[in-house]
PDB file of C-alpha atoms in Angstrom:
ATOM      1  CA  UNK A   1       9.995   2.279 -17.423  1.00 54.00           C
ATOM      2  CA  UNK A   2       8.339  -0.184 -19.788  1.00 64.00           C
ATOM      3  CA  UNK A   3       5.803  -1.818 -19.608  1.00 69.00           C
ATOM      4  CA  UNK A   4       7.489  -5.209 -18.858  1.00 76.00           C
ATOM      5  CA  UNK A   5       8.710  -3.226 -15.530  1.00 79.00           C
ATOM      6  CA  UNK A   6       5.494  -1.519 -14.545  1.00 79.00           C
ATOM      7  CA  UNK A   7       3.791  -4.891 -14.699  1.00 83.00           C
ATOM      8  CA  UNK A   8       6.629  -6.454 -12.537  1.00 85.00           C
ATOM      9  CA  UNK A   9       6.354  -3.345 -10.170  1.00 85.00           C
ATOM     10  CA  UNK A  10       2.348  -4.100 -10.047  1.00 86.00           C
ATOM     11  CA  UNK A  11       2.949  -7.646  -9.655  1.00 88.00           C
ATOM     12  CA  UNK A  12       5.447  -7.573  -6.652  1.00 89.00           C
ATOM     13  CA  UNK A  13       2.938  -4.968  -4.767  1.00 89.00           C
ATOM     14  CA  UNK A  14      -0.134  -7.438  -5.628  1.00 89.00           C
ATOM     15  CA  UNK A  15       2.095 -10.044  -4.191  1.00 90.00           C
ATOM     16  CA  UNK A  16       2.519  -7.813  -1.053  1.00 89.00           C
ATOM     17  CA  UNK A  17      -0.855  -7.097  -1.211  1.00 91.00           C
ATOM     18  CA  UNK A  18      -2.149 -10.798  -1.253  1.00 90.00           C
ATOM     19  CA  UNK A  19       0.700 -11.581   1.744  1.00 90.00           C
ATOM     20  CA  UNK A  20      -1.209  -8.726   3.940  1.00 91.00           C
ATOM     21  CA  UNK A  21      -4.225 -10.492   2.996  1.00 91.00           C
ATOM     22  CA  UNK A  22      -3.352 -13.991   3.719  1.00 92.00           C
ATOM     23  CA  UNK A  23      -2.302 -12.748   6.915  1.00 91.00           C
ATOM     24  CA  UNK A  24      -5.444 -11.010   7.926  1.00 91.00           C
ATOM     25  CA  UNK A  25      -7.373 -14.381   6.922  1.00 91.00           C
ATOM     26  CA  UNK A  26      -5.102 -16.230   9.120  1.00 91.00           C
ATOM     27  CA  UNK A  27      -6.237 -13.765  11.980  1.00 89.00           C
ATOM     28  CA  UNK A  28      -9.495 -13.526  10.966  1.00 92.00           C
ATOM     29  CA  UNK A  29      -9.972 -17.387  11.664  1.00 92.00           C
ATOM     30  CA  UNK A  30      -8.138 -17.333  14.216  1.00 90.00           C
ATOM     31  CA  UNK A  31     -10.367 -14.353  15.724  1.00 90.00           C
ATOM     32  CA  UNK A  32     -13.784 -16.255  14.959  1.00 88.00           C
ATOM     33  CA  UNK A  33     -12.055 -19.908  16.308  1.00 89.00           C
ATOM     34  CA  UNK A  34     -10.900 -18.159  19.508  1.00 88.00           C
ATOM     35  CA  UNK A  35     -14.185 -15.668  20.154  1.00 88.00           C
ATOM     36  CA  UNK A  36     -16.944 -18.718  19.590  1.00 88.00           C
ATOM     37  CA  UNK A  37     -16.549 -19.298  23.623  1.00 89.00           C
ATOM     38  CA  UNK A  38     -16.113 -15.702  24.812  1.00 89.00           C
ATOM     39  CA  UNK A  39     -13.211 -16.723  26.983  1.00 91.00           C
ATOM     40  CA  UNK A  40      -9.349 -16.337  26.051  1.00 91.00           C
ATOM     41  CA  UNK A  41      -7.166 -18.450  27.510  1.00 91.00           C
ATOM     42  CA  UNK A  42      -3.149 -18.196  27.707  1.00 91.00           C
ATOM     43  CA  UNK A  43      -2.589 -20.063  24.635  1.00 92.00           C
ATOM     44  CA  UNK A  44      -5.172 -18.200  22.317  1.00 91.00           C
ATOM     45  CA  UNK A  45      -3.830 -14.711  23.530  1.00 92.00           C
ATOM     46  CA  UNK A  46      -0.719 -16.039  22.638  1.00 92.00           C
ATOM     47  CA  UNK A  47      -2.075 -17.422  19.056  1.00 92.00           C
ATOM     48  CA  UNK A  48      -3.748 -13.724  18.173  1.00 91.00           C
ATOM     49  CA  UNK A  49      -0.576 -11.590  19.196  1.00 91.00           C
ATOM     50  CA  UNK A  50       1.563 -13.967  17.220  1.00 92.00           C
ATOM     51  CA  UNK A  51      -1.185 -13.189  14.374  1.00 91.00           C
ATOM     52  CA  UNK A  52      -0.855  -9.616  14.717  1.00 92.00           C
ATOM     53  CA  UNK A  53       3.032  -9.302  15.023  1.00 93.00           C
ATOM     54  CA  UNK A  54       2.791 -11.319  11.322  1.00 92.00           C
ATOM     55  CA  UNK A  55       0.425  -8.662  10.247  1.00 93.00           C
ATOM     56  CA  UNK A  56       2.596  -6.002  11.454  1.00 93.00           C
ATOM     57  CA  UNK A  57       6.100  -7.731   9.387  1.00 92.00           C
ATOM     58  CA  UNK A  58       3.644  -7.905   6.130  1.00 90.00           C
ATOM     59  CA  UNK A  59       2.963  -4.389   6.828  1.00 94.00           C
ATOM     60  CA  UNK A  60       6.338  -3.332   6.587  1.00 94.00           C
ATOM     61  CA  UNK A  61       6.925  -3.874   3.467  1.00 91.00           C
ATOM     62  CA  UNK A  62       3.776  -2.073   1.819  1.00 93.00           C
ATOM     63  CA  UNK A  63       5.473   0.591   4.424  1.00 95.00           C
ATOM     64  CA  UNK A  64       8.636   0.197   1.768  1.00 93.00           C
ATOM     65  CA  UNK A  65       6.777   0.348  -1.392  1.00 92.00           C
ATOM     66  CA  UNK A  66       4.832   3.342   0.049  1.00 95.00           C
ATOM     67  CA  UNK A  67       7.883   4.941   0.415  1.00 95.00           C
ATOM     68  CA  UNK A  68       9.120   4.000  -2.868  1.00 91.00           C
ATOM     69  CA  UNK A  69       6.274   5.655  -4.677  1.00 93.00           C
ATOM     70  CA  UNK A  70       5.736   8.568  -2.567  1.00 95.00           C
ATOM     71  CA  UNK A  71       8.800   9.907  -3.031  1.00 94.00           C
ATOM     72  CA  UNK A  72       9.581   9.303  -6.898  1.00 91.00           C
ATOM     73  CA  UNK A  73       9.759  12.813  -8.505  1.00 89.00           C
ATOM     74  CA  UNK A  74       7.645  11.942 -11.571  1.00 88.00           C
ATOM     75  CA  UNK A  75       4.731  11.039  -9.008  1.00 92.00           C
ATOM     76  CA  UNK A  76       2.050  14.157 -10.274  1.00 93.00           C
ATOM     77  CA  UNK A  77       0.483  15.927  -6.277  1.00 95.00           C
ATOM     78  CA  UNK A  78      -3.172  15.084  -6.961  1.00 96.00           C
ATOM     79  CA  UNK A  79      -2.277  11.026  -7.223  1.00 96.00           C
ATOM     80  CA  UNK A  80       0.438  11.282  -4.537  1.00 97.00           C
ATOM     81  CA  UNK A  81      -2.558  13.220  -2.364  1.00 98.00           C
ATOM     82  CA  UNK A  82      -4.176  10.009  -2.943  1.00 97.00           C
ATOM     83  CA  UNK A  83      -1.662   7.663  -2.510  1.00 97.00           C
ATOM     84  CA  UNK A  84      -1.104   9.231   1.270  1.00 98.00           C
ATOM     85  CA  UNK A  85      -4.712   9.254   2.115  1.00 98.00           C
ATOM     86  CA  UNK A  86      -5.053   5.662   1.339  1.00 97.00           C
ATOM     87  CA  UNK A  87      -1.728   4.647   2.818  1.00 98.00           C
ATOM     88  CA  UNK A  88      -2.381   6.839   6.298  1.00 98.00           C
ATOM     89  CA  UNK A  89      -5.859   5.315   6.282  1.00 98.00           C
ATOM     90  CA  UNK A  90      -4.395   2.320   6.118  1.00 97.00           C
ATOM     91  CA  UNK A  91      -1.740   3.023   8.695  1.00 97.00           C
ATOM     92  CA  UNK A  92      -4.671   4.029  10.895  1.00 98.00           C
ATOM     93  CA  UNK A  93      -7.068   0.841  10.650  1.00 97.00           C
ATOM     94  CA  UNK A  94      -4.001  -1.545  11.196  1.00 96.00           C
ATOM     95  CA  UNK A  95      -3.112   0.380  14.107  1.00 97.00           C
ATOM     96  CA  UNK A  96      -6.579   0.642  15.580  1.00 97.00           C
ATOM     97  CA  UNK A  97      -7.066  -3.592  14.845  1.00 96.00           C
ATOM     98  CA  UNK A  98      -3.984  -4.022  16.895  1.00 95.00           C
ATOM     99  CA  UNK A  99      -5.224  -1.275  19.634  1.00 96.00           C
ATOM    100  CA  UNK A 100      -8.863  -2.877  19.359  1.00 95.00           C
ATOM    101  CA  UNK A 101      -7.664  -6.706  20.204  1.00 93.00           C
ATOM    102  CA  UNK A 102      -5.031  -6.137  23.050  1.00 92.00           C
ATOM    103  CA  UNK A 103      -8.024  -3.926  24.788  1.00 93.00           C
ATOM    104  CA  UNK A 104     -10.784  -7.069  24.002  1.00 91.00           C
ATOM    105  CA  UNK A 105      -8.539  -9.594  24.948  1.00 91.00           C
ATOM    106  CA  UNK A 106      -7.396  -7.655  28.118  1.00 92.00           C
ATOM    107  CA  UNK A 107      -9.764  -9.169  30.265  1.00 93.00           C
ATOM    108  CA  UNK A 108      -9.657 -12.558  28.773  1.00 92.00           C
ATOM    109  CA  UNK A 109     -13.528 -12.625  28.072  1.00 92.00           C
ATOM    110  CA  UNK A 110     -15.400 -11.853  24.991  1.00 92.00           C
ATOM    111  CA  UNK A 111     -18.749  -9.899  25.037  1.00 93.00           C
ATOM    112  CA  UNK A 112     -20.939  -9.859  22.074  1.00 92.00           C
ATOM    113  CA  UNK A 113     -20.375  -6.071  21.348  1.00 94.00           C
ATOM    114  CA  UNK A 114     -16.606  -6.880  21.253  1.00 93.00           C
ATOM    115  CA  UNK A 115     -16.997  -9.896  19.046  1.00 93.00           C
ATOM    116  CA  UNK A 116     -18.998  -6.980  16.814  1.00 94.00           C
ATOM    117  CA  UNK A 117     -16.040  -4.336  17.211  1.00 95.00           C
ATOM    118  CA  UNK A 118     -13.834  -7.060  16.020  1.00 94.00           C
ATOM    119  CA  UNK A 119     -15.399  -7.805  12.804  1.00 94.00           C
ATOM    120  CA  UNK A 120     -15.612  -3.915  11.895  1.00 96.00           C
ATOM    121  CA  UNK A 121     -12.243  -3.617  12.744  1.00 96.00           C
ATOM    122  CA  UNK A 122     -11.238  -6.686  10.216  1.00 95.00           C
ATOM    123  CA  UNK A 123     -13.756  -5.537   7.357  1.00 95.00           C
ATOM    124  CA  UNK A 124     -12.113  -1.663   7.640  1.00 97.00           C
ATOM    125  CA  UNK A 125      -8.823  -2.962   7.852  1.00 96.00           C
ATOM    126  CA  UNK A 126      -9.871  -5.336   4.413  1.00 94.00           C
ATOM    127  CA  UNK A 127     -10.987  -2.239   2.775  1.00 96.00           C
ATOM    128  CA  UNK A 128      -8.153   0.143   3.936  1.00 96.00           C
ATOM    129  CA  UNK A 129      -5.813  -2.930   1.945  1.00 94.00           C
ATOM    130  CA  UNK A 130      -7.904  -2.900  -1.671  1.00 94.00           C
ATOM    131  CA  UNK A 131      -7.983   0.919  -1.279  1.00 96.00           C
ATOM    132  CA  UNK A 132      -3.878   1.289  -0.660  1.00 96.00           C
ATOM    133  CA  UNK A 133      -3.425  -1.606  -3.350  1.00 94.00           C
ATOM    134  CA  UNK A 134      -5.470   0.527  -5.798  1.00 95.00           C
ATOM    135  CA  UNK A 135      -4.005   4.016  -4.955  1.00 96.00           C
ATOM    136  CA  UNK A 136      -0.194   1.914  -5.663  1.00 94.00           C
ATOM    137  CA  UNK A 137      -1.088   0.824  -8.776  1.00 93.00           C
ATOM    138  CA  UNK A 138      -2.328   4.251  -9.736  1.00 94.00           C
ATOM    139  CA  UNK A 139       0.587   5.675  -8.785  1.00 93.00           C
ATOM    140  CA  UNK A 140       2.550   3.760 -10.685  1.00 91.00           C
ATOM    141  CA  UNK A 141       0.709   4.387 -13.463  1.00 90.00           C
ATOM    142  CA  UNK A 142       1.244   7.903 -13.020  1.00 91.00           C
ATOM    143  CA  UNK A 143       4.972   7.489 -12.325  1.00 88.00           C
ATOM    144  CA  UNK A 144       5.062   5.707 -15.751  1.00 85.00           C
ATOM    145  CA  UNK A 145       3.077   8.683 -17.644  1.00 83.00           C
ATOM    146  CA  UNK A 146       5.517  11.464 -16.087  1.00 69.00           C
ATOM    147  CA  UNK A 147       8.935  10.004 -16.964  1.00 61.00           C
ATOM    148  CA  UNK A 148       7.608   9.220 -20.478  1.00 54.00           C
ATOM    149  CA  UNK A 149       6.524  12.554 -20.625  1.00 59.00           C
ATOM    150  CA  UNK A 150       9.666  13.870 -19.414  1.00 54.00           C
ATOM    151  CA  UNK A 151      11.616  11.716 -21.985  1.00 58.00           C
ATOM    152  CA  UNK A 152       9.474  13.203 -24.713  1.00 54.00           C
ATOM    153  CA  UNK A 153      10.073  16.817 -23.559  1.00 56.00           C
ATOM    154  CA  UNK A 154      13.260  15.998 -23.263  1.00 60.00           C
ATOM    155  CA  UNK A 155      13.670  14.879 -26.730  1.00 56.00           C
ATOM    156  CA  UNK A 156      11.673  17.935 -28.019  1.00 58.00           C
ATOM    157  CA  UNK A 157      14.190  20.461 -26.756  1.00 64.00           C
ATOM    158  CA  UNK A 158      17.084  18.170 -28.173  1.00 62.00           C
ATOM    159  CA  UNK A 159      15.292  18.741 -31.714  1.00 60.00           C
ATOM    160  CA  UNK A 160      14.721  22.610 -30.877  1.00 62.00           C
ATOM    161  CA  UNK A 161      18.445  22.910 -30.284  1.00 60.00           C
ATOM    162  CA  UNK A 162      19.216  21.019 -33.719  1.00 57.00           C
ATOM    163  CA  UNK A 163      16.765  23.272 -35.262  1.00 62.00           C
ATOM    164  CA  UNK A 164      18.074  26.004 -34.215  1.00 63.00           C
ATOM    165  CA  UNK A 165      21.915  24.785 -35.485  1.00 59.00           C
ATOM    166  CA  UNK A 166      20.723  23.932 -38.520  1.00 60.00           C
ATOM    167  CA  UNK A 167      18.792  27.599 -38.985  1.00 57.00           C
ATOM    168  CA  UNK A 168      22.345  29.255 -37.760  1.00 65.00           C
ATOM    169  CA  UNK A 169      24.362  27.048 -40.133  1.00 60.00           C
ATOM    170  CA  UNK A 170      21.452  27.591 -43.384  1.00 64.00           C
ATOM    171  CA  UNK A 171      21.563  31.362 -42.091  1.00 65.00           C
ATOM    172  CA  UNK A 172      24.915  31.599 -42.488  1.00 65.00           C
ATOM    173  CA  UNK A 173      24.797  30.156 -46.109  1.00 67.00           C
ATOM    174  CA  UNK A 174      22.541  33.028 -46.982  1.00 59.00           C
ATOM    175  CA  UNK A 175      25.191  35.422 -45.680  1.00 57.00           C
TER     176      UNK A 175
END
């Protein structure tokens, strides 16, 4: 690809990316709007499953672009050994925030400690995002590298194979 496409490949996952992210914020204030008087009523449940079933369709398409990368041939094992760490740890946190509010909201009241489990659920889940976003980017990167060096190699055996008809055809002069 060139480098026009890579950057539009980096750019649409940055724009997935910042979607996620926007999303989490929206949950995040809706988290510390709903928590401030330790009691959840009908219509705030309500507000923070909506908020998590938006997380969940942003999620599904890093899920696609995961995909994308992981399975591209020219992806080297060592960066697509990365790439799945990040994206399973990811996988992981976003399934333990969703896990981690339905069982703090189940009772409709808010301790302290859960207010605290709620927050290190949010920051891992921020950190699980920048690491994925990273480990896409690298990825493509690498993608980049391996079909340009498969184009040169490519090339280079074209060459041999001229080199070797034109060594034939000069051999066969000296015949």
């Amino acid at each position: 690809k060139s480098k026009g496409e890579i950057d539009k490949v980096k750019e649409e996952i940055k724009d997935q990316i910042k979607d996620v992210s926007d999303a989490l914020n929206g949950f995040k204030e809706v988290v510390n709007t709903t928590f401030k008087d330790s009691v959840i009523d009908a219509a705030e449940k309500e507000v923070l499953v909506s908020k998590i079933e938006t997380l969940n369709k942003e999620k599904k398409d890093i899920d696609t672009q995961y995909n994308s990368l992981y399975l591209d041939l020219n992806l080297s094992t060592s960066i697509k050994n990365n790439l799945k760490s990040s994206y399973d740890s990811y996988v992981s946190k976003h399934n333990s925030l969703k896990v981690g509010l339905e069982n703090i909201i189940s009772d409709n009241i808010i301790t302290d400690t859960e207010k605290n489990q709620m927050n290190t659920l949010l920051e891992n889940y921020s950190t699980s995002l920048a690491n994925i976003h990273s480990a896409m980017n690298k990825a493509i990167d690498d993608i980049s590298t391996g079909k340009s060096k498969g184009e040169i190699d490519k090339v280079k055996e074209e060459l041999k194979g001229n080199i070797t008809d034109v060594d034939s055809k000069v051999n066969g002069i000296d015949s």
